[in-house]
Amino acid sequence: MVDLTLFGSVFFTLFVIMDPPGITPIFLALTSGRAAKVQRRMAAQAAGVAFGVIVVFGLCGQQILDYLHVSVPALRIAGGLLLLLIALDLLTGKADEPTQTRDVNVALVPLGMPLLAGPGAIVTVILAVQKADGFAQQTSVWLAILAMHAVLWLTMRYSLAIIRVIKEGGVVLVTRLSGMLLSAIAVQSVANGVLGFVHGQGG
């Protein structure tokens, strides 16, 4: 009933792209200063938003992109620019002021999208769903997607224990390092998008 080979292929592809270990320091930086209860809620919100976005694009992603006349390179550039804005906030310390609005927005943007449900993950899911032939393969793809988001939630949920170990000074250091990491990811995303246009994939 389940194609384990396909399940493993989709799961590990998404694991590499969505990178749960790599998202941990960014999650800690963006949620530092919040109450533990709020942080746990944000972990669930971020994973839920990412899952919702992935499901929507898995079901009708190609139709959405075609209807909006949006190409994959354009999606990559837009996501990269958004991440760059967040990275600048982390590097300058402007993301250190917790408000209720910021709590909600961090779970939606950039955690849910485009960090987790970014262009790479979206394209991967669109292609996997399109190529899946029959009920068993479709089930395998969707189970892999569900399992990946469960891993993301667990990773963020239990990474909060790290904050209690590294204390406030460590959180500041993690925030700055995360800003550098996120800015590099953003620049790479923009570069990939530009290369896509150069190679004639921009539509």
Tab-separated table of N, CA, C and O in Angstrom, residues 59-163:
chain	number	residue	atom	x	y	z
A	59	LEU	N	-1.375	20.165	-4.210
A	59	LEU	CA	-2.643	19.868	-4.870
A	59	LEU	C	-2.837	20.666	-6.156
A	59	LEU	O	-3.337	20.142	-7.150
A	60	CYS	N	-2.484	21.940	-6.135
A	60	CYS	CA	-2.755	22.774	-7.317
A	60	CYS	C	-1.678	23.836	-7.534
A	60	CYS	O	-1.986	24.948	-7.970
A	61	GLY	N	-0.434	23.498	-7.196
A	61	GLY	CA	0.652	24.462	-7.311
A	61	GLY	C	0.939	24.928	-8.726
A	61	GLY	O	1.100	26.124	-8.977
A	62	GLN	N	1.000	23.973	-9.656
A	62	GLN	CA	1.324	24.353	-11.031
A	62	GLN	C	0.250	25.255	-11.613
A	62	GLN	O	0.542	26.223	-12.330
A	63	GLN	N	-0.998	24.968	-11.296
A	63	GLN	CA	-2.101	25.815	-11.781
A	63	GLN	C	-2.014	27.226	-11.194
A	63	GLN	O	-2.275	28.210	-11.887
A	64	ILE	N	-1.622	27.317	-9.903
A	64	ILE	CA	-1.483	28.631	-9.262
A	64	ILE	C	-0.394	29.442	-9.942
A	64	ILE	O	-0.578	30.626	-10.268
A	65	LEU	N	0.763	28.824	-10.154
A	65	LEU	CA	1.884	29.541	-10.785
A	65	LEU	C	1.538	29.950	-12.213
A	65	LEU	O	1.860	31.064	-12.639
A	66	ASP	N	0.889	29.041	-12.942
A	66	ASP	CA	0.513	29.358	-14.321
A	66	ASP	C	-0.507	30.487	-14.371
A	66	ASP	O	-0.416	31.389	-15.208
A	67	TYR	N	-1.478	30.446	-13.468
A	67	TYR	CA	-2.523	31.475	-13.456
A	67	TYR	C	-1.944	32.855	-13.149
A	67	TYR	O	-2.344	33.858	-13.748
A	68	LEU	N	-0.997	32.895	-12.212
A	68	LEU	CA	-0.390	34.174	-11.824
A	68	LEU	C	0.764	34.569	-12.737
A	68	LEU	O	1.339	35.648	-12.569
A	69	HIS	N	1.105	33.682	-13.687
A	69	HIS	CA	2.247	33.913	-14.585
A	69	HIS	C	3.530	34.131	-13.790
A	69	HIS	O	4.335	35.022	-14.093
A	70	VAL	N	3.687	33.330	-12.746
A	70	VAL	CA	4.873	33.413	-11.888
A	70	VAL	C	5.761	32.213	-12.177
A	70	VAL	O	5.301	31.073	-12.158
A	71	SER	N	7.020	32.483	-12.436
A	71	SER	CA	7.962	31.401	-12.710
A	71	SER	C	8.673	31.006	-11.421
A	71	SER	O	8.667	31.736	-10.423
A	72	VAL	N	9.304	29.838	-11.439
A	72	VAL	CA	10.056	29.370	-10.281
A	72	VAL	C	11.216	30.310	-9.940
A	72	VAL	O	11.434	30.623	-8.763
A	73	PRO	N	11.996	30.804	-10.930
A	73	PRO	CA	13.051	31.773	-10.596
A	73	PRO	C	12.515	33.016	-9.901
A	73	PRO	O	13.127	33.526	-8.965
A	74	ALA	N	11.363	33.515	-10.339
A	74	ALA	CA	10.770	34.686	-9.687
A	74	ALA	C	10.404	34.371	-8.247
A	74	ALA	O	10.580	35.198	-7.340
A	75	LEU	N	9.903	33.156	-8.021
A	75	LEU	CA	9.559	32.724	-6.672
A	75	LEU	C	10.798	32.669	-5.793
A	75	LEU	O	10.766	33.068	-4.621
A	76	ARG	N	11.894	32.191	-6.352
A	76	ARG	CA	13.147	32.113	-5.597
A	76	ARG	C	13.656	33.505	-5.227
A	76	ARG	O	14.112	33.743	-4.103
A	77	ILE	N	13.611	34.440	-6.164
A	77	ILE	CA	14.102	35.791	-5.908
A	77	ILE	C	13.253	36.483	-4.849
A	77	ILE	O	13.774	37.120	-3.923
A	78	ALA	N	11.939	36.361	-4.962
A	78	ALA	CA	11.045	36.982	-3.987
A	78	ALA	C	11.293	36.425	-2.587
A	78	ALA	O	11.365	37.185	-1.600
A	79	GLY	N	11.428	35.111	-2.492
A	79	GLY	CA	11.705	34.490	-1.195
A	79	GLY	C	13.044	34.938	-0.637
A	79	GLY	O	13.176	35.196	0.566
A	80	GLY	N	14.038	35.053	-1.506
A	80	GLY	CA	15.362	35.491	-1.072
A	80	GLY	C	15.365	36.910	-0.538
A	80	GLY	O	15.992	37.214	0.489
A	81	LEU	N	14.655	37.806	-1.209
A	81	LEU	CA	14.588	39.198	-0.761
A	81	LEU	C	13.879	39.304	0.591
A	81	LEU	O	14.285	40.095	1.455
A	82	LEU	N	12.834	38.507	0.758
A	82	LEU	CA	12.112	38.520	2.036
A	82	LEU	C	13.011	38.028	3.164
A	82	LEU	O	13.051	38.620	4.252
A	83	LEU	N	13.759	36.952	2.914
A	83	LEU	CA	14.672	36.430	3.923
A	83	LEU	C	15.777	37.434	4.242
A	83	LEU	O	16.223	37.546	5.391
A	84	LEU	N	16.224	38.183	3.244
A	84	LEU	CA	17.284	39.163	3.462
A	84	LEU	C	16.826	40.262	4.412
A	84	LEU	O	17.598	40.715	5.274
A	85	LEU	N	15.581	40.684	4.299
A	85	LEU	CA	15.044	41.700	5.206
A	85	LEU	C	15.044	41.187	6.654
A	85	LEU	O	15.409	41.916	7.586
A	86	ILE	N	14.634	39.931	6.822
A	86	ILE	CA	14.620	39.341	8.159
A	86	ILE	C	16.037	39.204	8.697
A	86	ILE	O	16.309	39.474	9.872
A	87	ALA	N	16.974	38.805	7.823
A	87	ALA	CA	18.368	38.634	8.238
A	87	ALA	C	18.966	39.946	8.721
A	87	ALA	O	19.707	39.984	9.713
A	88	LEU	N	18.638	41.045	8.054
A	88	LEU	CA	19.144	42.357	8.464
A	88	LEU	C	18.622	42.735	9.846
A	88	LEU	O	19.346	43.321	10.662
A	89	ASP	N	17.364	42.379	10.127
A	89	ASP	CA	16.809	42.638	11.455
A	89	ASP	C	17.554	41.854	12.531
A	89	ASP	O	17.827	42.361	13.624
A	90	LEU	N	17.878	40.605	12.234
A	90	LEU	CA	18.604	39.784	13.193
A	90	LEU	C	20.009	40.327	13.436
A	90	LEU	O	20.496	40.352	14.571
A	91	LEU	N	20.662	40.768	12.366
A	91	LEU	CA	22.034	41.265	12.491
A	91	LEU	C	22.104	42.582	13.251
A	91	LEU	O	23.069	42.847	13.969
A	92	THR	N	21.092	43.417	13.107
A	92	THR	CA	21.107	44.733	13.753
A	92	THR	C	20.409	44.723	15.106
A	92	THR	O	20.424	45.734	15.815
A	93	GLY	N	19.787	43.592	15.464
A	93	GLY	CA	19.117	43.504	16.754
A	93	GLY	C	17.708	44.028	16.757
A	93	GLY	O	17.067	44.105	17.810
A	94	LYS	N	17.161	44.410	15.627
A	94	LYS	CA	15.810	44.968	15.590
A	94	LYS	C	14.741	43.919	15.808
A	94	LYS	O	13.597	44.241	16.047
A	95	ALA	N	15.123	42.650	15.704
A	95	ALA	CA	14.135	41.573	15.901
A	95	ALA	C	14.033	41.156	17.365
A	95	ALA	O	13.371	40.191	17.693
A	96	ASP	N	14.728	41.914	18.250
A	96	ASP	CA	14.749	41.521	19.655
A	96	ASP	C	13.572	42.048	20.459
A	96	ASP	O	13.468	41.790	21.652
A	97	GLU	N	12.692	42.855	19.854
A	97	GLU	CA	11.591	43.450	20.590
A	97	GLU	C	10.332	42.603	20.428
A	97	GLU	O	9.672	42.649	19.398
A	98	PRO	N	9.970	41.805	21.438
A	98	PRO	CA	8.813	40.919	21.299
A	98	PRO	C	7.493	41.655	21.472
A	98	PRO	O	7.277	42.341	22.459
A	99	THR	N	6.600	41.511	20.530
A	99	THR	CA	5.239	42.019	20.655
A	99	THR	C	4.304	40.913	20.210
A	99	THR	O	4.724	39.966	19.547
A	100	GLN	N	3.034	41.037	20.533
A	100	GLN	CA	2.087	40.002	20.146
A	100	GLN	C	2.003	39.885	18.636
A	100	GLN	O	1.928	38.788	18.078
A	101	THR	N	2.042	41.022	17.946
A	101	THR	CA	1.997	40.997	16.484
A	101	THR	C	3.203	40.297	15.911
A	101	THR	O	3.113	39.485	14.992
A	102	ARG	N	4.372	40.603	16.487
A	102	ARG	CA	5.590	39.968	15.999
A	102	ARG	C	5.536	38.464	16.225
A	102	ARG	O	5.994	37.680	15.405
A	103	ASP	N	4.978	38.034	17.369
A	103	ASP	CA	4.864	36.603	17.643
A	103	ASP	C	4.131	35.893	16.524
A	103	ASP	O	4.567	34.866	16.026
A	104	VAL	N	3.004	36.440	16.111
A	104	VAL	CA	2.201	35.820	15.061
A	104	VAL	C	2.939	35.858	13.737
A	104	VAL	O	3.031	34.872	13.023
A	105	ASN	N	3.518	37.006	13.398
A	105	ASN	CA	4.174	37.172	12.106
A	105	ASN	C	5.394	36.271	11.955
A	105	ASN	O	5.661	35.770	10.871
A	106	VAL	N	6.149	36.057	13.034
A	106	VAL	CA	7.336	35.216	12.949
A	106	VAL	C	6.950	33.776	12.608
A	106	VAL	O	7.634	33.109	11.847
A	107	ALA	N	5.852	33.308	13.152
A	107	ALA	CA	5.412	31.947	12.853
A	107	ALA	C	4.977	31.822	11.398
A	107	ALA	O	5.179	30.781	10.770
A	108	LEU	N	4.374	32.888	10.878
A	108	LEU	CA	3.913	32.861	9.488
A	108	LEU	C	5.051	33.182	8.531
A	108	LEU	O	5.297	32.459	7.571
A	109	VAL	N	5.715	34.302	8.781
A	109	VAL	CA	6.817	34.788	7.952
A	109	VAL	C	7.922	35.270	8.881
A	109	VAL	O	7.660	36.092	9.760
A	110	PRO	N	9.142	34.765	8.797
A	110	PRO	CA	9.658	33.908	7.725
A	110	PRO	C	9.664	32.414	8.036
A	110	PRO	O	10.060	31.638	7.193
A	111	LEU	N	9.261	31.999	9.261
A	111	LEU	CA	9.409	30.586	9.608
A	111	LEU	C	8.561	29.676	8.727
A	111	LEU	O	9.088	28.779	8.055
A	112	GLY	N	7.239	29.898	8.739
A	112	GLY	CA	6.373	29.034	7.934
A	112	GLY	C	6.693	29.120	6.458
A	112	GLY	O	6.816	28.117	5.765
A	113	MET	N	6.827	30.340	5.989
A	113	MET	CA	7.181	30.594	4.592
A	113	MET	C	7.924	31.925	4.537
A	113	MET	O	7.480	32.888	5.163
A	114	PRO	N	9.082	31.996	3.870
A	114	PRO	CA	9.655	31.009	2.945
A	114	PRO	C	10.763	30.132	3.518
A	114	PRO	O	11.398	29.411	2.765
A	115	LEU	N	11.032	30.176	4.839
A	115	LEU	CA	12.118	29.357	5.366
A	115	LEU	C	11.820	27.866	5.259
A	115	LEU	O	12.643	27.091	4.762
A	116	LEU	N	10.661	27.441	5.742
A	116	LEU	CA	10.301	26.023	5.681
A	116	LEU	C	9.655	25.681	4.345
A	116	LEU	O	10.147	24.837	3.603
A	117	ALA	N	8.543	26.324	4.043
A	117	ALA	CA	7.872	26.089	2.763
A	117	ALA	C	8.403	27.084	1.742
A	117	ALA	O	7.711	28.005	1.311
A	118	GLY	N	9.653	26.911	1.379
A	118	GLY	CA	10.292	27.798	0.413
A	118	GLY	C	10.145	27.287	-1.007
A	118	GLY	O	9.533	26.232	-1.248
A	119	PRO	N	10.716	28.018	-1.964
A	119	PRO	CA	10.611	27.628	-3.380
A	119	PRO	C	11.101	26.212	-3.655
A	119	PRO	O	10.486	25.475	-4.414
A	120	GLY	N	12.221	25.820	-3.014
A	120	GLY	CA	12.759	24.486	-3.256
A	120	GLY	C	11.808	23.393	-2.824
A	120	GLY	O	11.573	22.421	-3.555
A	121	ALA	N	11.244	23.547	-1.617
A	121	ALA	CA	10.302	22.547	-1.112
A	121	ALA	C	9.026	22.530	-1.945
A	121	ALA	O	8.474	21.464	-2.239
A	122	ILE	N	8.550	23.706	-2.334
A	122	ILE	CA	7.322	23.800	-3.126
A	122	ILE	C	7.484	23.085	-4.470
A	122	ILE	O	6.634	22.291	-4.881
A	123	VAL	N	8.589	23.361	-5.154
A	123	VAL	CA	8.829	22.743	-6.463
A	123	VAL	C	8.988	21.234	-6.315
A	123	VAL	O	8.468	20.452	-7.122
A	124	THR	N	9.702	20.803	-5.273
A	124	THR	CA	9.892	19.373	-5.028
A	124	THR	C	8.563	18.649	-4.860
A	124	THR	O	8.332	17.580	-5.426
A	125	VAL	N	7.672	19.256	-4.082
A	125	VAL	CA	6.370	18.634	-3.820
A	125	VAL	C	5.504	18.625	-5.082
A	125	VAL	O	4.844	17.626	-5.386
A	126	ILE	N	5.505	19.730	-5.823
A	126	ILE	CA	4.734	19.784	-7.073
A	126	ILE	C	5.155	18.654	-8.009
A	126	ILE	O	4.321	17.918	-8.557
A	127	LEU	N	6.471	18.493	-8.188
A	127	LEU	CA	6.978	17.467	-9.099
A	127	LEU	C	6.681	16.055	-8.572
A	127	LEU	O	6.326	15.157	-9.342
A	128	ALA	N	6.832	15.854	-7.253
A	128	ALA	CA	6.596	14.528	-6.674
A	128	ALA	C	5.141	14.109	-6.833
A	128	ALA	O	4.847	12.960	-7.176
A	129	VAL	N	4.212	15.039	-6.606
A	129	VAL	CA	2.786	14.729	-6.737
A	129	VAL	C	2.437	14.449	-8.195
A	129	VAL	O	1.665	13.546	-8.511
A	130	GLN	N	3.021	15.241	-9.120
A	130	GLN	CA	2.739	15.050	-10.543
A	130	GLN	C	3.248	13.699	-11.045
A	130	GLN	O	2.602	13.050	-11.876
A	131	LYS	N	4.397	13.258	-10.519
A	131	LYS	CA	5.005	12.014	-11.002
A	131	LYS	C	4.432	10.772	-10.333
A	131	LYS	O	4.591	9.657	-10.850
A	132	ALA	N	3.804	10.941	-9.170
A	132	ALA	CA	3.254	9.787	-8.441
A	132	ALA	C	2.127	9.157	-9.248
A	132	ALA	O	1.181	9.828	-9.642
A	133	ASP	N	2.245	7.856	-9.493
A	133	ASP	CA	1.276	7.142	-10.332
A	133	ASP	C	0.523	6.120	-9.494
A	133	ASP	O	1.097	5.143	-9.008
A	134	GLY	N	-0.737	6.349	-9.302
A	134	GLY	CA	-1.551	5.388	-8.565
A	134	GLY	C	-1.694	5.754	-7.092
A	134	GLY	O	-0.994	6.618	-6.561
A	135	PHE	N	-2.610	5.054	-6.435
A	135	PHE	CA	-2.939	5.359	-5.046
A	135	PHE	C	-1.757	5.133	-4.107
A	135	PHE	O	-1.505	5.932	-3.200
A	136	ALA	N	-1.019	4.042	-4.310
A	136	ALA	CA	0.090	3.710	-3.414
A	136	ALA	C	1.174	4.786	-3.454
A	136	ALA	O	1.681	5.216	-2.407
A	137	GLN	N	1.530	5.245	-4.649
A	137	GLN	CA	2.564	6.267	-4.758
A	137	GLN	C	2.081	7.619	-4.238
A	137	GLN	O	2.843	8.348	-3.592
A	138	GLN	N	0.841	7.972	-4.512
A	138	GLN	CA	0.292	9.217	-3.983
A	138	GLN	C	0.288	9.190	-2.446
A	138	GLN	O	0.654	10.179	-1.797
A	139	THR	N	-0.120	8.054	-1.892
A	139	THR	CA	-0.123	7.906	-0.435
A	139	THR	C	1.283	8.048	0.134
A	139	THR	O	1.489	8.694	1.164
A	140	SER	N	2.259	7.459	-0.554
A	140	SER	CA	3.645	7.527	-0.097
A	140	SER	C	4.158	8.956	-0.080
A	140	SER	O	4.835	9.377	0.868
A	141	VAL	N	3.829	9.717	-1.122
A	141	VAL	CA	4.278	11.113	-1.204
A	141	VAL	C	3.681	11.932	-0.068
A	141	VAL	O	4.393	12.680	0.628
A	142	TRP	N	2.399	11.798	0.146
A	142	TRP	CA	1.737	12.605	1.173
A	142	TRP	C	2.130	12.185	2.577
A	142	TRP	O	2.238	13.038	3.483
A	143	LEU	N	2.389	10.889	2.800
A	143	LEU	CA	2.882	10.449	4.099
A	143	LEU	C	4.279	10.999	4.367
A	143	LEU	O	4.608	11.373	5.502
A	144	ALA	N	5.111	11.062	3.317
A	144	ALA	CA	6.457	11.633	3.462
A	144	ALA	C	6.381	13.112	3.825
A	144	ALA	O	7.142	13.600	4.669
A	145	ILE	N	5.460	13.838	3.189
A	145	ILE	CA	5.274	15.256	3.491
A	145	ILE	C	4.827	15.436	4.939
A	145	ILE	O	5.347	16.292	5.673
A	146	LEU	N	3.874	14.611	5.369
A	146	LEU	CA	3.372	14.692	6.746
A	146	LEU	C	4.472	14.359	7.752
A	146	LEU	O	4.639	15.058	8.770
A	147	ALA	N	5.234	13.318	7.469
A	147	ALA	CA	6.314	12.916	8.367
A	147	ALA	C	7.379	14.002	8.469
A	147	ALA	O	7.910	14.274	9.553
A	148	MET	N	7.682	14.656	7.355
A	148	MET	CA	8.692	15.712	7.359
A	148	MET	C	8.267	16.875	8.243
A	148	MET	O	9.073	17.434	9.002
A	149	HIS	N	7.005	17.244	8.176
A	149	HIS	CA	6.531	18.362	8.986
A	149	HIS	C	6.426	17.986	10.463
A	149	HIS	O	6.592	18.854	11.334
A	150	ALA	N	6.181	16.722	10.744
A	150	ALA	CA	6.226	16.264	12.135
A	150	ALA	C	7.640	16.394	12.684
A	150	ALA	O	7.840	16.827	13.832
A	151	VAL	N	8.634	16.053	11.878
A	151	VAL	CA	10.034	16.195	12.282
A	151	VAL	C	10.378	17.669	12.512
A	151	VAL	O	11.061	18.019	13.485
A	152	LEU	N	9.902	18.540	11.616
A	152	LEU	CA	10.158	19.971	11.777
A	152	LEU	C	9.572	20.485	13.097
A	152	LEU	O	10.235	21.232	13.825
A	153	TRP	N	8.339	20.099	13.374
A	153	TRP	CA	7.698	20.552	14.610
A	153	TRP	C	8.457	20.055	15.834
A	153	TRP	O	8.735	20.817	16.764
A	154	LEU	N	8.828	18.769	15.848
A	154	LEU	CA	9.546	18.203	16.984
A	154	LEU	C	10.908	18.881	17.170
A	154	LEU	O	11.328	19.156	18.296
A	155	THR	N	11.583	19.162	16.056
A	155	THR	CA	12.892	19.812	16.126
A	155	THR	C	12.783	21.188	16.760
A	155	THR	O	13.562	21.547	17.662
A	156	MET	N	11.827	21.991	16.291
A	156	MET	CA	11.654	23.334	16.851
A	156	MET	C	11.130	23.276	18.276
A	156	MET	O	11.579	24.035	19.144
A	157	ARG	N	10.203	22.368	18.533
A	157	ARG	CA	9.584	22.261	19.857
A	157	ARG	C	10.619	21.952	20.927
A	157	ARG	O	10.632	22.554	22.007
A	158	TYR	N	11.515	21.015	20.665
A	158	TYR	CA	12.467	20.596	21.684
A	158	TYR	C	13.799	21.337	21.604
A	158	TYR	O	14.658	21.142	22.461
A	159	SER	N	13.969	22.198	20.596
A	159	SER	CA	15.170	23.033	20.547
A	159	SER	C	15.103	24.135	21.599
A	159	SER	O	16.114	24.756	21.923
A	160	LEU	N	13.900	24.375	22.158
A	160	LEU	CA	13.737	25.424	23.158
A	160	LEU	C	14.555	25.135	24.412
A	160	LEU	O	14.898	26.054	25.159
A	161	ALA	N	14.864	23.873	24.655
A	161	ALA	CA	15.685	23.521	25.813
A	161	ALA	C	17.085	24.124	25.699
A	161	ALA	O	17.751	24.377	26.709
A	162	ILE	N	17.514	24.377	24.460
A	162	ILE	CA	18.844	24.953	24.244
A	162	ILE	C	18.932	26.339	24.866
A	162	ILE	O	19.976	26.734	25.399
A	163	ILE	N	17.845	27.094	24.812
A	163	ILE	CA	17.844	28.451	25.355
A	163	ILE	C	18.160	28.436	26.847
A	163	ILE	O	18.881	29.302	27.352
